[in-house]
GROMACS .gro file of C-alpha atoms in nm:
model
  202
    1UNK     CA    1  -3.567   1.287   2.737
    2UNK     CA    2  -3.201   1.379   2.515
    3UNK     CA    3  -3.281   1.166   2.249
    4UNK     CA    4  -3.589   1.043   2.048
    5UNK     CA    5  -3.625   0.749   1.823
    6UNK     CA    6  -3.471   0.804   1.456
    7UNK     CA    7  -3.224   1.093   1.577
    8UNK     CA    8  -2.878   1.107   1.462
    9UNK     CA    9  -2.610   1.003   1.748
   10UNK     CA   10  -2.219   1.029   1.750
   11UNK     CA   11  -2.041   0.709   1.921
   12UNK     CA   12  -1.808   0.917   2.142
   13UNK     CA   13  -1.564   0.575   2.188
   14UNK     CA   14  -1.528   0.502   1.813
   15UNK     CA   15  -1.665   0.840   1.681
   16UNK     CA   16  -1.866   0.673   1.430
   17UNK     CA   17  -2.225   0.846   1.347
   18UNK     CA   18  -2.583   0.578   1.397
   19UNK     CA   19  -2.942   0.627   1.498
   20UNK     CA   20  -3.103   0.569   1.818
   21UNK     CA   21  -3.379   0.295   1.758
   22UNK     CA   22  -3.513   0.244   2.114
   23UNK     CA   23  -3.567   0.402   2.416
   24UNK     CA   24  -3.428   0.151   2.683
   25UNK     CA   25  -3.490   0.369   2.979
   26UNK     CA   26  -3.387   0.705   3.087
   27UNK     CA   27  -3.024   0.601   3.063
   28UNK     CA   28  -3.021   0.367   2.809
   29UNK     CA   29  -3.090   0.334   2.410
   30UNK     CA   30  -3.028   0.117   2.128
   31UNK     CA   31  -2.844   0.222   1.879
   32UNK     CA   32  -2.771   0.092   1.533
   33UNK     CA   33  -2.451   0.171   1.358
   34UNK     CA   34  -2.326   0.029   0.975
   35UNK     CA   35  -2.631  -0.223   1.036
   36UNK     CA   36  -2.545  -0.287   1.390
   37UNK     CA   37  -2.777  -0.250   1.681
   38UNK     CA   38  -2.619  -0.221   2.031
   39UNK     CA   39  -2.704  -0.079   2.364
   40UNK     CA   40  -2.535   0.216   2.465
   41UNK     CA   41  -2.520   0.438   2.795
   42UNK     CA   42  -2.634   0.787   2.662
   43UNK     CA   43  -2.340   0.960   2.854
   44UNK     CA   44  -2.158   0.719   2.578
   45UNK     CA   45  -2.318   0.889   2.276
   46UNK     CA   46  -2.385   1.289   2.143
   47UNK     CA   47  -2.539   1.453   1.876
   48UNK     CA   48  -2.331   1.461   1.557
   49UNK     CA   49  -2.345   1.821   1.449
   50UNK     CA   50  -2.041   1.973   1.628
   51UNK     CA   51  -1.825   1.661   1.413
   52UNK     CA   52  -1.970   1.762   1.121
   53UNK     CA   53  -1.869   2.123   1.194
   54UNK     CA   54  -1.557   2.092   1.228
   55UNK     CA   55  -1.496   1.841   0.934
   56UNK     CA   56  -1.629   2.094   0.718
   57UNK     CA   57  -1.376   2.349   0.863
   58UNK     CA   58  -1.067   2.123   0.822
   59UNK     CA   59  -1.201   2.040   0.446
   60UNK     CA   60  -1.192   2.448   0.396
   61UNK     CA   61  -0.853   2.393   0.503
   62UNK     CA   62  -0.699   2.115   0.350
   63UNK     CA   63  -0.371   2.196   0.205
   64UNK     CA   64  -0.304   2.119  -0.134
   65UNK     CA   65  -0.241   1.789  -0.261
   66UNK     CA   66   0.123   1.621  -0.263
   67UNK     CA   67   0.274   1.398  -0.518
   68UNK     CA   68   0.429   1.101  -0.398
   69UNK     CA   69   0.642   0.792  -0.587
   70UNK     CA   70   0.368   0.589  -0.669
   71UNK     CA   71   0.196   0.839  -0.873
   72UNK     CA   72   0.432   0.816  -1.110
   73UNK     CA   73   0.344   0.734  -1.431
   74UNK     CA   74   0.330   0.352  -1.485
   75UNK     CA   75   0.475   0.365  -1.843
   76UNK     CA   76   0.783   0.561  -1.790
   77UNK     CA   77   1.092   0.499  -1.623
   78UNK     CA   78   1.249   0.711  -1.399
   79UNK     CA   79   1.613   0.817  -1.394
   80UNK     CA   80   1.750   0.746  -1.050
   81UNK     CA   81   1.890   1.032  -0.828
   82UNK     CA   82   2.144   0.761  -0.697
   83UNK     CA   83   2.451   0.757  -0.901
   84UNK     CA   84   2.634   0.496  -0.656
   85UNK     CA   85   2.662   0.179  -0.871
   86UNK     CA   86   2.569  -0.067  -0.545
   87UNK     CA   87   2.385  -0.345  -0.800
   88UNK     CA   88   1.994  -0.420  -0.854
   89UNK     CA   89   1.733  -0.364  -0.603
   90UNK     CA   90   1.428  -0.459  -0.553
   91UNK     CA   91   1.177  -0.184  -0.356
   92UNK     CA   92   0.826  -0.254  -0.223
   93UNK     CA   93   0.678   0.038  -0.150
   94UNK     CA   94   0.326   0.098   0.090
   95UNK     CA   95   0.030   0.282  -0.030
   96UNK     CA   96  -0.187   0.392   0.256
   97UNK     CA   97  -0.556   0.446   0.308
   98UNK     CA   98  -0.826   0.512   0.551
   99UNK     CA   99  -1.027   0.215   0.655
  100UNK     CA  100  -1.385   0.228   0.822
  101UNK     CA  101  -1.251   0.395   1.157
  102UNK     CA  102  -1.057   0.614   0.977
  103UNK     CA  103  -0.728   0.455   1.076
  104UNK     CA  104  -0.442   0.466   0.820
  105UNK     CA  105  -0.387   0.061   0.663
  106UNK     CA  106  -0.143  -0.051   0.407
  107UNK     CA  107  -0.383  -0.127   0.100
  108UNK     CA  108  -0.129  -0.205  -0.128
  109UNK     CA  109   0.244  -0.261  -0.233
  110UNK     CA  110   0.417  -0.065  -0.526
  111UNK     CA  111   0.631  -0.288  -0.666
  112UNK     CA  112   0.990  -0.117  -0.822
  113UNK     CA  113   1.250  -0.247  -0.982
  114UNK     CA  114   1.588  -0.056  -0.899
  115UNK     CA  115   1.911  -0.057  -1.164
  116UNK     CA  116   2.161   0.086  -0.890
  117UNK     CA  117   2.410  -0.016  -1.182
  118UNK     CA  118   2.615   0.137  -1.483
  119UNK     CA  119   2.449  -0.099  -1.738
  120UNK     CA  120   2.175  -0.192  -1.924
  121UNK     CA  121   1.980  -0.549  -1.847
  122UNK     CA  122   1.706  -0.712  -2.024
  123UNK     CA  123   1.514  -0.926  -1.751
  124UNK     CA  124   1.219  -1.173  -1.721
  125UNK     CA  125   1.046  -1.122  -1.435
  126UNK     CA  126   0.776  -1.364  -1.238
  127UNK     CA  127   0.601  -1.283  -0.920
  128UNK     CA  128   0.428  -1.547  -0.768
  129UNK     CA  129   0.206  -1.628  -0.459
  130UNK     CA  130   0.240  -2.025  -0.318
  131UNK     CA  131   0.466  -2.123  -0.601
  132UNK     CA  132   0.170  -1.958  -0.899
  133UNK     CA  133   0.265  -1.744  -1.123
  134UNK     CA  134   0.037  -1.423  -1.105
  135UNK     CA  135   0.205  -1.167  -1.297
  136UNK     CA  136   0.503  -1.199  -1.600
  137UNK     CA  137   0.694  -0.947  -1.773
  138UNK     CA  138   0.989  -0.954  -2.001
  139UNK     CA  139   1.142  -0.607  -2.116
  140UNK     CA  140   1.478  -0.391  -2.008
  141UNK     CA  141   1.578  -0.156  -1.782
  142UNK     CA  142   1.843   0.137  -1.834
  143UNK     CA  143   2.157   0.220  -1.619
  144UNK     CA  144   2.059   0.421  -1.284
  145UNK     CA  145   1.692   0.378  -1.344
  146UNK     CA  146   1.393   0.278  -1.164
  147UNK     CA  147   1.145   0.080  -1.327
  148UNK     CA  148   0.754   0.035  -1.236
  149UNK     CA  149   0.659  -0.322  -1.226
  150UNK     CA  150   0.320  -0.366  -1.099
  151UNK     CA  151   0.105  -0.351  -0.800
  152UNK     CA  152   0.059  -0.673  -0.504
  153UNK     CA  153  -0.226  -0.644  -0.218
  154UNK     CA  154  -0.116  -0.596   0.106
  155UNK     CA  155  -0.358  -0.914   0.184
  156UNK     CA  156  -0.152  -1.111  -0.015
  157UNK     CA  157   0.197  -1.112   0.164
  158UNK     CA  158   0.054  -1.396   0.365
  159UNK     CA  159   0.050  -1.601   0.066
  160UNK     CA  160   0.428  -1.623   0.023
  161UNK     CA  161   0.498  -1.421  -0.214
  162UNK     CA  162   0.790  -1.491  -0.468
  163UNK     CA  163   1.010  -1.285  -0.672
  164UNK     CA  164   1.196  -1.438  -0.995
  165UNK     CA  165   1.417  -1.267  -1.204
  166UNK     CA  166   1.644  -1.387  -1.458
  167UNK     CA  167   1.893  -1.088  -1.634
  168UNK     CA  168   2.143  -1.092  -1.900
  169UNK     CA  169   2.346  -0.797  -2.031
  170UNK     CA  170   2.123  -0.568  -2.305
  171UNK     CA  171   2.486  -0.576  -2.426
  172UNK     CA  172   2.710  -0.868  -2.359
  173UNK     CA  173   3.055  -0.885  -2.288
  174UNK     CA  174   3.294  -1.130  -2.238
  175UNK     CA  175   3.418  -1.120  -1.892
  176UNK     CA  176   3.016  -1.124  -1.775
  177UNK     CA  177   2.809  -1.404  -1.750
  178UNK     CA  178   2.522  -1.471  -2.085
  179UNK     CA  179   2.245  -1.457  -1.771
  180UNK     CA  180   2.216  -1.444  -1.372
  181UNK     CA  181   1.898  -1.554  -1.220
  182UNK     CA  182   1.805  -1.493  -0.874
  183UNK     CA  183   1.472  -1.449  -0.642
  184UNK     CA  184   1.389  -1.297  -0.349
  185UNK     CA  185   1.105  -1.522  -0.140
  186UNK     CA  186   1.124  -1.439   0.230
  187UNK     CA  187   0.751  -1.326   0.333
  188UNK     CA  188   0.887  -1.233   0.682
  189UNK     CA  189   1.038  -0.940   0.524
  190UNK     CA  190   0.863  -0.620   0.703
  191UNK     CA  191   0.659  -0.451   0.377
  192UNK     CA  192   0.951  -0.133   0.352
  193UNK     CA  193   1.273  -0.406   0.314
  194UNK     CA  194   1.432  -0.367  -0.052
  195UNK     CA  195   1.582  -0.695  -0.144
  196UNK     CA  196   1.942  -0.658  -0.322
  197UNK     CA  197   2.062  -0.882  -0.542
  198UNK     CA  198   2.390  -0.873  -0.764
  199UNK     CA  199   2.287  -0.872  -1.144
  200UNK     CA  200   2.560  -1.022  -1.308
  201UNK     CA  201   2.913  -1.204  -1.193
  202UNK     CA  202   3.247  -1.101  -1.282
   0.00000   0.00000   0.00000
């Protein structure tokens, strides 16, 4: 017999690792994997080690880490390497992870606001989910800068998300309007759209 009770087994279909439990017959076990016991063919399983091997190689291996945009840190604002003054923006931006079969998932969405502009705005800012507020902020943002506003679960875009901003000049002038308010709403947005708005009217 290949396999005895309480040895370690590789799923070859999912290539998660679980223990064989019973001997069914000579062709057949039960196996339990992340608290789940199933049947399984045993031309369907293997032994483990040879995965394990070769993790630990690739580990050995593993380049050295990158720095992305969302590592940024939350307290500073960034100049912008765009100099084109196309208006405000609004970026959402995906943070990836590895979920239990090792697949890469959208955890969460970086939330940025963009100054594409040559001037200076303070703004209050709401971001809601079904028409409640969750989140609030009131501060400024600097010409050509990108500013850090907080974090939304991936999970969450199903709960229509909202977007409210209202901005007036940091300095006014006459020819601008005192304040513009606008919000961007549309949850059937795919997760990587930026949502531009104007900031001010002539």
């Amino acid at each position: 017999m290949k396999y005895q009770i309480g040895d370690d087994i590789l799923v070859l279909l999912s290539n998660e690792e679980g223990k064989v439990i019973e001997i069914i017959n000579d062709k057949m076990v039960l196996i339990e994997v992340r608290g789940v016991k199933f049947p399984a063919y045993m031309d369907q399983i293997d032994f483990p080690y040879f995965k394990r091997f070769t993790e630990k190689k690739k580990e050995a291996a593993k380049p050295a880490p990158k720095t992305y945009i969302d590592q940024v840190p939350k307290e500073k604002p960034q100049p912008s390497k765009v100099k084109v003054a196309d208006g405000i923006w609004l970026s959402l931006i995906p943070k990836f992870g590895m979920d239990d079969f090792n697949d890469e998932v959208v955890e969460l969405l970086k939330v940025w606001l963009v100054n594409h502009s040559d001037k200076a705005y303070q703004f209050k800012y709401q971001q809601q989910f079904l028409g409640v507020t969750h989140f609030e902020l009131d501060t400024s943002i600097q010409p050509f800068h990108d500013f850090y506003l907080h974090d939304i679960k991936f999970e969450d875009v199903n709960d229509s998300p909202g977007f409210l901003f209202d901005f007036s000049l940091l300095n006014p002038e006459k020819k601008k309007a005192p304040h513009f308010e606008t919000s961007a709403t549309d949850p059937r947005a795919p997760p990587h759209a930026r949502s531009c708005r104007r900031s001010a009217a002539p």
